Short mmCIF file of C-alpha atoms and ligand atoms in Angstrom, two decimals:
data_model
loop_
_atom_site.label_atom_id
_atom_site.label_comp_id
_atom_site.label_asym_id
_atom_site.label_seq_id
_atom_site.Cartn_x
_atom_site.Cartn_y
_atom_site.Cartn_z
CA MET D 1 104.81 105.79 20.35
CA LYS D 2 107.30 103.09 20.79
CA ALA D 3 107.06 100.49 23.79
CA ILE D 4 108.23 97.21 25.09
CA LEU D 5 106.32 94.28 25.47
CA THR D 6 107.78 91.87 28.03
CA ASP D 7 106.12 88.03 28.11
CA ILE D 8 106.80 86.47 31.31
CA THR D 9 106.18 83.12 30.00
CA LYS D 10 109.03 83.46 27.37
CA CYS D 11 111.83 84.63 30.08
CA ILE D 12 114.58 82.22 30.85
CA GLY D 13 116.19 84.48 33.42
CA CYS D 14 119.60 84.86 31.71
CA ALA D 15 120.01 88.30 32.15
CA GLU D 16 121.16 89.21 28.72
CA CYS D 17 119.24 92.21 28.98
CA VAL D 18 120.51 93.46 31.93
CA ASN D 19 124.13 93.02 30.73
CA ALA D 20 123.30 94.80 27.48
CA CYS D 21 122.05 97.64 29.23
CA LYS D 22 124.98 98.09 31.09
CA VAL D 23 127.20 97.69 28.12
CA ILE D 24 125.42 100.30 25.84
CA ASN D 25 124.97 102.78 28.71
CA ASN D 26 128.53 102.51 30.16
CA LEU D 27 127.34 101.54 33.63
CA PRO D 28 130.02 100.43 36.37
CA PRO D 29 129.44 97.43 38.29
CA ASP D 30 127.52 97.91 41.73
CA LYS D 31 129.14 97.95 45.17
CA PRO D 32 127.38 95.75 47.50
CA ARG D 33 125.01 97.35 49.57
CA GLU D 34 123.53 95.30 52.65
CA TRP D 35 121.56 98.19 54.05
CA GLN D 36 119.45 98.85 50.81
CA LYS D 37 116.42 96.60 49.79
CA ASN D 38 117.78 95.11 46.61
CA ASP D 39 115.27 94.74 43.72
CA GLY D 40 118.24 94.72 41.35
CA LEU D 41 117.76 98.34 40.41
CA SER D 42 120.24 101.12 41.21
CA ALA D 43 122.19 104.09 39.60
CA ASN D 44 124.35 101.48 37.64
CA ASN D 45 121.58 98.89 36.89
CA TRP D 46 118.70 100.58 35.09
CA THR D 47 117.04 97.07 34.64
CA SER D 48 116.98 93.72 36.59
CA VAL D 49 115.42 90.43 36.70
CA LEU D 50 113.28 89.17 39.57
CA SER D 51 112.58 85.39 40.05
CA ASN D 52 110.14 83.65 42.28
CA GLN D 53 111.68 80.25 41.44
CA LYS D 54 109.38 79.44 38.54
CA TYR D 55 109.21 82.61 36.67
CA PHE D 56 111.66 85.60 35.92
CA VAL D 57 110.28 89.23 35.48
CA ARG D 58 112.25 92.08 34.10
CA LYS D 59 111.92 95.24 35.90
CA GLN D 60 112.86 98.48 34.40
CA CYS D 61 110.97 101.99 33.88
CA ARG D 62 107.55 101.71 32.61
CA HIS D 63 107.71 105.03 30.36
CA CYS D 64 104.38 105.92 31.66
CA VAL D 65 101.72 107.61 29.15
CA GLU D 66 101.63 110.43 31.83
CA PRO D 67 104.47 110.42 34.20
CA ALA D 68 104.20 110.72 37.94
CA CYS D 69 107.97 111.75 37.91
CA ALA D 70 107.84 114.06 35.61
CA SER D 71 104.85 115.78 36.98
CA VAL D 72 106.46 116.49 40.42
CA CYS D 73 110.07 117.31 39.30
CA PRO D 74 110.22 120.97 40.42
CA VAL D 75 112.86 122.09 37.81
CA GLY D 76 111.24 120.05 34.73
CA ALA D 77 114.34 117.70 34.44
CA LEU D 78 112.10 114.81 33.43
CA HIS D 79 109.88 114.74 30.57
CA LYS D 80 107.94 112.45 28.42
CA THR D 81 109.28 112.37 24.48
CA GLU D 82 107.39 111.92 21.54
CA MET D 83 108.93 108.46 20.93
CA GLY D 84 107.61 107.37 24.01
CA ALA D 85 110.37 107.29 26.28
CA VAL D 86 110.53 109.25 29.51
CA ILE D 87 114.06 110.89 29.93
CA TYR D 88 115.77 113.16 32.22
CA ASP D 89 118.40 116.00 31.98
CA LYS D 90 121.19 115.44 34.69
CA GLU D 91 122.29 119.00 34.44
CA LYS D 92 118.75 120.25 35.52
CA CYS D 93 118.42 117.53 38.30
CA LEU D 94 118.76 119.02 41.57
CA GLY D 95 118.91 115.43 43.50
CA CYS D 96 115.54 116.24 45.66
CA ARG D 97 114.19 113.07 44.73
CA TYR D 98 110.44 113.86 44.39
CA CYS D 99 110.42 111.72 41.27
CA MET D 100 111.50 108.55 43.50
CA MET D 101 108.76 109.60 45.73
CA ALA D 102 106.20 109.78 43.36
CA CYS D 103 106.90 107.02 41.15
CA PRO D 104 104.35 104.19 41.66
CA PHE D 105 106.80 101.48 40.58
CA GLY D 106 109.94 102.49 42.47
CA ILE D 107 111.94 103.19 39.52
CA PRO D 108 114.29 106.31 39.79
CA ARG D 109 117.53 105.40 41.80
CA TYR D 110 119.80 108.30 43.23
CA ASP D 111 123.63 108.12 42.13
CA TRP D 112 125.23 107.98 45.60
CA GLU D 113 128.44 107.56 44.15
CA ASN D 114 128.36 111.07 42.58
CA ALA D 115 129.75 114.03 44.21
CA VAL D 116 126.82 115.72 42.98
CA PRO D 117 124.08 113.17 42.89
CA TYR D 118 121.31 112.90 40.45
CA ILE D 119 118.84 110.14 39.80
CA LYS D 120 119.16 107.85 37.14
CA LYS D 121 116.96 105.27 35.50
CA CYS D 122 116.19 103.76 31.98
CA ILE D 123 115.47 105.91 29.22
CA LEU D 124 114.25 103.57 26.47
CA CYS D 125 117.53 103.98 24.94
CA TYR D 126 116.28 107.18 23.52
CA TYR D 127 119.61 109.12 22.44
CA ASN D 128 121.02 106.01 20.72
CA ILE D 129 117.94 105.34 19.03
CA LYS D 130 117.13 108.80 18.02
CA GLU D 131 120.61 109.18 16.73
CA GLY D 132 120.24 106.15 14.46
CA LYS D 133 123.04 104.18 16.41
CA ILE D 134 120.51 101.30 17.19
CA LYS D 135 117.20 100.39 15.70
CA GLU D 136 115.77 98.98 19.10
CA PRO D 137 116.83 99.03 22.80
CA ALA D 138 119.91 96.97 23.47
CA CYS D 139 117.96 95.03 26.04
CA THR D 140 115.18 93.76 23.54
CA SER D 141 117.76 92.93 20.68
CA ALA D 142 119.98 90.96 23.15
CA CYS D 143 117.05 88.77 24.37
CA PRO D 144 117.70 85.35 22.95
CA THR D 145 114.07 84.00 23.52
CA GLY D 146 112.12 87.07 22.33
CA ALA D 147 110.72 87.50 25.86
CA THR D 148 110.98 91.35 25.76
CA ILE D 149 110.37 92.99 22.36
CA PHE D 150 110.28 96.61 21.05
CA GLY D 151 107.76 98.24 18.49
CA GLU D 152 104.72 100.57 18.14
CA ARG D 153 102.72 100.33 21.42
CA ASN D 154 99.38 99.82 19.74
CA GLU D 155 101.10 96.69 17.48
CA LEU D 156 102.46 95.56 20.59
CA LEU D 157 99.01 95.74 22.39
CA ALA D 158 97.66 93.98 19.52
CA GLU D 159 100.41 91.09 19.75
CA ALA D 160 99.71 90.69 23.44
CA LYS D 161 95.96 90.24 22.82
CA ARG D 162 96.81 87.79 19.97
CA ARG D 163 98.95 85.51 22.35
CA ILE D 164 96.28 85.64 25.19
CA ALA D 165 93.26 84.76 22.62
CA ASN D 166 95.31 81.85 20.95
CA GLU D 167 96.36 80.61 24.57
CA PRO D 168 93.60 81.35 26.94
CA GLN D 169 94.71 78.29 29.22
CA LYS D 170 98.38 79.58 29.58
CA TYR D 171 98.15 83.41 29.98
CA MET D 172 96.25 85.66 32.40
CA ASN D 173 93.74 87.72 30.64
CA HIS D 174 95.41 91.06 31.52
CA ILE D 175 98.03 93.42 29.57
CA TYR D 176 99.91 95.19 32.45
CA GLY D 177 100.38 98.76 31.51
CA GLU D 178 97.71 98.72 28.98
CA LYS D 179 95.29 101.00 31.39
CA GLU D 180 97.34 101.26 35.02
CA VAL D 181 98.22 104.62 36.06
CA GLY D 182 96.65 105.98 32.34
CA GLY D 183 98.91 103.33 30.37
CA THR D 184 102.63 102.86 30.14
CA ASN D 185 104.99 102.22 27.18
CA VAL D 186 106.42 98.94 28.85
CA LEU D 187 103.98 96.11 28.91
CA TYR D 188 103.59 93.00 30.48
CA ILE D 189 101.74 89.73 29.94
CA THR D 190 102.26 86.83 32.19
CA SER D 191 101.40 83.21 33.03
CA LYS D 192 98.04 82.48 35.01
CA ASP D 193 100.17 81.31 37.78
CA CYS D 194 102.40 84.35 38.06
CA PRO D 195 100.37 87.47 38.75
CA LEU D 196 102.13 90.84 38.85
CA ASP D 197 100.05 92.91 40.89
CA PHE D 198 102.41 93.14 43.71
CA LEU D 199 105.48 93.59 41.21
CA PHE D 200 103.48 96.15 39.08
CA TYR D 201 102.22 98.21 41.81
CA TYR D 202 104.68 97.43 44.52
CA ASN D 203 105.50 101.35 45.37
CA HIS D 204 103.42 103.71 46.84
CA ARG D 205 101.56 106.97 46.09
CA LEU D 206 100.61 109.95 48.37
CA ASP D 207 97.23 110.71 49.82
CA LYS D 208 96.18 114.15 50.27
CA GLY D 209 97.59 114.02 53.90
CA ARG D 210 100.81 113.41 52.31
CA ASN D 211 100.85 109.97 53.66
CA LEU D 212 102.16 107.08 51.52
CA VAL D 213 99.44 104.75 50.32
CA GLY D 214 100.24 101.24 49.05
CA ASN D 215 98.84 99.04 46.10
CA PRO D 216 96.76 101.66 44.66
CA ASP D 217 94.23 100.15 42.50
CA ILE D 218 93.69 102.53 39.74
CA ASN D 219 93.62 102.92 36.20
CA GLU D 220 93.94 106.59 36.32
CA PRO D 221 96.96 109.05 35.31
CA LEU D 222 99.04 109.56 38.48
CA PRO D 223 100.25 113.11 38.12
CA ASN D 224 97.05 114.91 39.11
CA THR D 225 97.56 113.06 42.25
CA THR D 226 101.32 113.81 42.79
CA LYS D 227 101.36 117.28 41.63
CA TRP D 228 98.91 118.11 44.42
CA ALA D 229 100.73 116.27 47.05
CA MET D 230 103.97 117.37 46.28
CA GLY D 231 102.56 120.93 45.66
CA ALA D 232 101.84 120.64 49.46
CA VAL D 233 105.44 119.92 50.45
CA PRO D 234 107.46 123.34 51.54
CA PHE D 235 110.36 123.45 49.27
CA ALA D 236 113.17 125.98 49.75
CA PHE D 237 114.85 126.05 46.38
CA LEU D 238 117.52 127.96 47.55
CA GLY D 239 118.65 125.47 50.62
CA MET D 240 118.08 122.54 48.35
CA GLY D 241 121.55 122.17 47.23
CA ALA D 242 122.93 122.34 50.76
CA VAL D 243 120.66 120.09 52.18
CA MET D 244 121.41 117.46 49.67
CA THR D 245 124.92 117.82 49.83
CA GLY D 246 124.80 117.33 53.63
CA THR D 247 122.76 114.15 53.28
CA TYR D 248 125.07 112.98 50.63
CA TRP D 249 128.11 112.87 52.89
CA VAL D 250 126.07 111.11 55.88
CA ILE D 251 124.77 108.54 53.79
CA LYS D 252 127.87 107.83 51.77
CA ARG D 253 129.58 107.46 55.20
CA ARG D 254 126.93 104.97 56.35
CA GLN D 255 127.38 103.17 53.11
CA GLU D 256 131.14 102.76 53.13
CA GLN D 257 130.58 101.56 56.65
CA GLU D 258 128.08 98.75 55.81
CA GLU D 259 130.16 97.79 52.74
CA LYS D 260 133.14 96.94 54.93
CA LYS D 261 130.82 94.55 56.68
CA SER D 262 129.79 92.33 53.83
CA SER D 263 130.69 91.75 50.30
CA ASP D 264 127.42 89.82 49.56
CA ASN D 265 125.22 91.27 46.90
CA PRO D 266 121.88 89.75 47.44
CA LYS D 267 120.34 88.38 44.25
CA PRO D 268 116.92 90.15 43.40
CA ASP D 269 114.17 88.15 44.24
CA MET D 270 110.45 88.67 43.73
CA ASN D 271 109.48 87.68 47.26
CA ASP D 272 111.68 90.78 48.56
CA LEU D 273 108.84 92.74 47.19
CA GLU D 274 105.72 91.23 48.57
CA GLU D 275 105.87 93.68 51.54
CA GLY D 276 106.52 96.67 49.38
CA GLY D 277 110.07 97.19 48.97
CA LYS D 278 111.36 100.70 48.49
CA ASN D 279 113.89 102.28 46.35
CA GLU D 280 116.98 104.09 48.09
S1 SF4 S 301 107.62 104.11 36.01
FE1 SF4 S 301 108.38 106.05 37.32
S2 SF4 S 301 110.25 106.85 36.61
FE2 SF4 S 301 109.23 105.41 34.96
S3 SF4 S 301 108.04 106.94 33.65
FE3 SF4 S 301 106.58 106.17 35.20
S4 SF4 S 301 106.66 107.27 37.11
FE4 SF4 S 301 108.61 107.73 35.64
S1 SF4 S 302 115.75 100.47 26.97
FE1 SF4 S 302 117.65 100.94 26.93
S2 SF4 S 302 118.21 101.72 28.95
FE2 SF4 S 302 116.31 100.78 29.17
S3 SF4 S 302 116.69 99.06 29.96
FE3 SF4 S 302 117.02 98.56 27.57
S4 SF4 S 302 118.95 98.89 27.23
FE4 SF4 S 302 118.60 99.95 29.32
S1 SF4 S 303 117.20 88.53 28.01
FE1 SF4 S 303 115.20 87.85 27.58
S2 SF4 S 303 115.10 85.83 28.24
FE2 SF4 S 303 116.97 86.57 29.20
S3 SF4 S 303 116.33 87.41 31.22
FE3 SF4 S 303 116.21 89.42 29.87
S4 SF4 S 303 114.12 89.10 29.27
FE4 SF4 S 303 114.37 87.42 29.96
#
């Protein structure tokens, strides 16, 4: 299975990865949204670079080995591919946003600009690679420092271990994504003075009472938990379309009103996430 390894110590925050992703996926510029907690991800931004003054961390879908998002989707719009990418079928997506609630990393975003909204996120450049248009994701090939690289997951794990062993004084002895939530296909290594715990697990999961639980410290796959929890939610398939359309118009109006108030687009900042930012 293919994967990405991002080495925080090599990232210079140039955002070439962000730009390359927007270009290859034809993603339009974002409109500023002051009301939205902004970690840089949106329906039009599938990766972002967070900063804490000293280090930069690019954020994207982790392409979980056992994706919670796919486990809760009532119509099977998301699935894990043999390549390792977790992709989605926009034709199937109901816009119910169960995947957004289930994702432990706050990744899927809702496309509020679309008259028929559906979720969007990084797809590991699945179609472009599968069709032979590119050999690796646009973001990894654009990175000028090799901070984010593409390859076989087992080889990237070996590379991460090699770097940590060679410079134990520099690296934290942990590969983020090796075991968390059952493993992910986007791996991170980082400096000793830049722990990623809050960033890696900044979202939530649901307990059996359907309450949101922050910062779970688990190395087990989430689908069993999320399937159980989401199964307990009454779900009216037939009424969902009307509900979502109404919600869309209410939120859209609110968004337009807020956009009139401000043209500032806040810079993503890791500190914003320390209280557990939520995706909108
Ligand atoms: S990070 Fe979230 S959206 Fe991405 S595969 Fe995992 S659960 Fe799904
Ligand atoms: S893998 Fe492709 S879709 Fe995902 S962030 Fe990189 S360029 Fe964007
Ligand atoms: S292109 Fe590479 S160095 Fe630049 S922000 Fe992205 S990961 Fe960091």
